[in-house]
């Protein structure tokens, strides 16, 4: 083998190694898409929790269903699951408590924004309680 071909082979090996290392470190494109979808689900549930909180402050009660939030003032529309377009699950569990649920593709990352919003790779519900919310 001459020096030119050997150099080219060396460059090809380095490029392939860099691509493989990048995929190992960051995950495959499919894995990245799943992680982004899960991040969106958490963001959507946080948005819903804030809208429900506004509703609770204004009416001193929880909405019977999420559609009650869509009134142009509290919310102009409800978020949906980024993959299935399904609505998120909402269930009143008490006078000031409720659950918001979603189906997650992967376990939340260690550097998630808060421990409360962490989740496993499955159907997961968050229990929220507005009983200590000060109402004027």
mmCIF file of C-alpha atoms in Angstrom:
data_model
loop_
_atom_site.group_PDB
_atom_site.id
_atom_site.type_symbol
_atom_site.label_atom_id
_atom_site.label_comp_id
_atom_site.label_asym_id
_atom_site.label_seq_id
_atom_site.Cartn_x
_atom_site.Cartn_y
_atom_site.Cartn_z
ATOM 1 C CA UNK A 1 0.000 0.000 0.000
ATOM 2 C CA UNK A 2 1.334 3.411 -0.801
ATOM 3 C CA UNK A 3 1.433 6.308 1.646
ATOM 4 C CA UNK A 4 -1.524 8.154 0.043
ATOM 5 C CA UNK A 5 -3.877 5.178 0.377
ATOM 6 C CA UNK A 6 -2.701 4.550 3.930
ATOM 7 C CA UNK A 7 -3.352 8.189 4.855
ATOM 8 C CA UNK A 8 -6.823 8.050 3.293
ATOM 9 C CA UNK A 9 -7.600 4.858 5.205
ATOM 10 C CA UNK A 10 -6.451 6.527 8.423
ATOM 11 C CA UNK A 11 -8.735 9.517 7.814
ATOM 12 C CA UNK A 12 -11.708 7.247 7.044
ATOM 13 C CA UNK A 13 -11.112 5.273 10.269
ATOM 14 C CA UNK A 14 -10.927 8.515 12.291
ATOM 15 C CA UNK A 15 -14.169 9.846 10.727
ATOM 16 C CA UNK A 16 -16.010 6.578 11.372
ATOM 17 C CA UNK A 17 -14.721 6.496 14.951
ATOM 18 C CA UNK A 18 -15.894 10.078 15.485
ATOM 19 C CA UNK A 19 -19.379 9.260 14.148
ATOM 20 C CA UNK A 20 -19.644 6.155 16.329
ATOM 21 C CA UNK A 21 -18.442 8.092 19.382
ATOM 22 C CA UNK A 22 -20.970 10.845 18.679
ATOM 23 C CA UNK A 23 -23.816 8.336 18.480
ATOM 24 C CA UNK A 24 -22.694 6.607 21.659
ATOM 25 C CA UNK A 25 -22.417 9.874 23.574
ATOM 26 C CA UNK A 26 -25.592 11.579 22.291
ATOM 27 C CA UNK A 27 -27.706 8.576 21.350
ATOM 28 C CA UNK A 28 -29.254 7.684 18.045
ATOM 29 C CA UNK A 29 -31.502 10.140 16.204
ATOM 30 C CA UNK A 30 -34.505 8.012 17.225
ATOM 31 C CA UNK A 31 -33.445 8.165 20.873
ATOM 32 C CA UNK A 32 -32.988 11.931 20.650
ATOM 33 C CA UNK A 33 -36.476 12.292 19.147
ATOM 34 C CA UNK A 34 -37.957 10.257 22.014
ATOM 35 C CA UNK A 35 -36.141 12.380 24.601
ATOM 36 C CA UNK A 36 -37.363 15.604 22.953
ATOM 37 C CA UNK A 37 -40.930 14.255 22.893
ATOM 38 C CA UNK A 38 -40.703 13.425 26.608
ATOM 39 C CA UNK A 39 -39.338 16.909 27.340
ATOM 40 C CA UNK A 40 -42.316 18.328 25.445
ATOM 41 C CA UNK A 41 -44.718 16.156 27.463
ATOM 42 C CA UNK A 42 -43.294 17.508 30.726
ATOM 43 C CA UNK A 43 -43.502 21.073 29.387
ATOM 44 C CA UNK A 44 -47.112 20.498 28.297
ATOM 45 C CA UNK A 45 -48.062 19.129 31.730
ATOM 46 C CA UNK A 46 -46.400 22.109 33.416
ATOM 47 C CA UNK A 47 -48.375 24.434 31.126
ATOM 48 C CA UNK A 48 -51.599 22.622 32.032
ATOM 49 C CA UNK A 49 -50.778 22.820 35.756
ATOM 50 C CA UNK A 50 -50.285 26.600 35.467
ATOM 51 C CA UNK A 51 -53.573 26.977 33.565
ATOM 52 C CA UNK A 52 -55.398 24.877 36.171
ATOM 53 C CA UNK A 53 -53.838 27.023 38.894
ATOM 54 C CA UNK A 54 -55.134 30.193 37.211
ATOM 55 C CA UNK A 55 -58.577 28.611 36.910
ATOM 56 C CA UNK A 56 -58.441 27.565 40.577
ATOM 57 C CA UNK A 57 -57.507 31.062 41.712
ATOM 58 C CA UNK A 58 -60.282 32.652 39.635
ATOM 59 C CA UNK A 59 -63.066 30.178 40.464
ATOM 60 C CA UNK A 60 -61.839 28.744 43.788
ATOM 61 C CA UNK A 61 -62.276 25.265 42.338
ATOM 62 C CA UNK A 62 -60.802 22.842 39.851
ATOM 63 C CA UNK A 63 -62.169 22.530 36.330
ATOM 64 C CA UNK A 64 -64.355 19.472 35.772
ATOM 65 C CA UNK A 65 -62.478 18.797 32.558
ATOM 66 C CA UNK A 66 -59.531 20.341 30.743
ATOM 67 C CA UNK A 67 -61.767 21.834 28.031
ATOM 68 C CA UNK A 68 -62.997 24.328 30.663
ATOM 69 C CA UNK A 69 -59.554 25.967 30.482
ATOM 70 C CA UNK A 70 -60.004 26.906 26.829
ATOM 71 C CA UNK A 71 -61.694 30.270 27.056
ATOM 72 C CA UNK A 72 -59.201 32.607 25.414
ATOM 73 C CA UNK A 73 -58.094 34.036 28.738
ATOM 74 C CA UNK A 74 -56.700 31.081 30.664
ATOM 75 C CA UNK A 75 -55.767 29.099 27.569
ATOM 76 C CA UNK A 76 -56.386 29.347 23.853
ATOM 77 C CA UNK A 77 -55.961 25.613 23.332
ATOM 78 C CA UNK A 78 -54.931 22.401 25.001
ATOM 79 C CA UNK A 79 -51.592 20.739 24.356
ATOM 80 C CA UNK A 80 -51.591 17.193 23.020
ATOM 81 C CA UNK A 81 -49.080 14.355 23.097
ATOM 82 C CA UNK A 82 -46.442 15.087 20.431
ATOM 83 C CA UNK A 83 -46.502 11.525 19.065
ATOM 84 C CA UNK A 84 -50.107 10.365 19.385
ATOM 85 C CA UNK A 85 -51.949 13.735 19.455
ATOM 86 C CA UNK A 86 -53.966 12.296 22.369
ATOM 87 C CA UNK A 87 -55.100 14.562 25.178
ATOM 88 C CA UNK A 88 -53.253 14.262 28.468
ATOM 89 C CA UNK A 89 -55.068 12.530 31.317
ATOM 90 C CA UNK A 90 -56.594 14.740 33.994
ATOM 91 C CA UNK A 91 -58.399 13.507 37.080
ATOM 92 C CA UNK A 92 -59.654 15.386 40.124
ATOM 93 C CA UNK A 93 -58.697 13.484 43.264
ATOM 94 C CA UNK A 94 -59.977 15.944 45.892
ATOM 95 C CA UNK A 95 -61.188 19.503 46.399
ATOM 96 C CA UNK A 96 -57.791 20.960 45.565
ATOM 97 C CA UNK A 97 -55.881 17.930 44.266
ATOM 98 C CA UNK A 98 -55.653 16.446 40.805
ATOM 99 C CA UNK A 99 -53.537 14.204 38.632
ATOM 100 C CA UNK A 100 -51.986 14.976 35.269
ATOM 101 C CA UNK A 101 -50.693 11.944 33.373
ATOM 102 C CA UNK A 102 -48.764 11.145 30.205
ATOM 103 C CA UNK A 103 -47.157 8.181 28.500
ATOM 104 C CA UNK A 104 -43.370 8.631 28.482
ATOM 105 C CA UNK A 105 -41.018 6.880 26.062
ATOM 106 C CA UNK A 106 -37.903 7.001 28.237
ATOM 107 C CA UNK A 107 -36.877 7.571 31.835
ATOM 108 C CA UNK A 108 -36.187 11.221 32.577
ATOM 109 C CA UNK A 109 -32.598 12.348 32.401
ATOM 110 C CA UNK A 110 -30.540 12.858 35.556
ATOM 111 C CA UNK A 111 -30.276 16.580 34.841
ATOM 112 C CA UNK A 112 -34.046 17.066 34.641
ATOM 113 C CA UNK A 113 -35.192 20.523 35.676
ATOM 114 C CA UNK A 114 -36.769 19.290 38.919
ATOM 115 C CA UNK A 115 -37.139 16.050 40.783
ATOM 116 C CA UNK A 116 -40.923 16.508 40.950
ATOM 117 C CA UNK A 117 -41.212 16.329 37.159
ATOM 118 C CA UNK A 118 -39.006 13.236 36.829
ATOM 119 C CA UNK A 119 -40.643 10.117 35.376
ATOM 120 C CA UNK A 120 -40.046 6.546 34.316
ATOM 121 C CA UNK A 121 -40.479 5.068 30.871
ATOM 122 C CA UNK A 122 -44.189 4.332 31.116
ATOM 123 C CA UNK A 123 -47.519 5.882 32.003
ATOM 124 C CA UNK A 124 -46.751 8.359 34.772
ATOM 125 C CA UNK A 125 -49.022 10.644 36.792
ATOM 126 C CA UNK A 126 -48.160 13.740 38.796
ATOM 127 C CA UNK A 127 -50.299 14.544 41.823
ATOM 128 C CA UNK A 128 -50.689 18.283 42.335
ATOM 129 C CA UNK A 129 -52.244 19.930 45.377
ATOM 130 C CA UNK A 130 -53.421 23.538 45.535
ATOM 131 C CA UNK A 131 -54.687 23.326 49.131
ATOM 132 C CA UNK A 132 -51.970 25.692 50.382
ATOM 133 C CA UNK A 133 -52.532 28.164 47.556
ATOM 134 C CA UNK A 134 -53.474 31.542 49.009
ATOM 135 C CA UNK A 135 -56.721 32.802 47.503
ATOM 136 C CA UNK A 136 -57.443 36.516 47.808
#
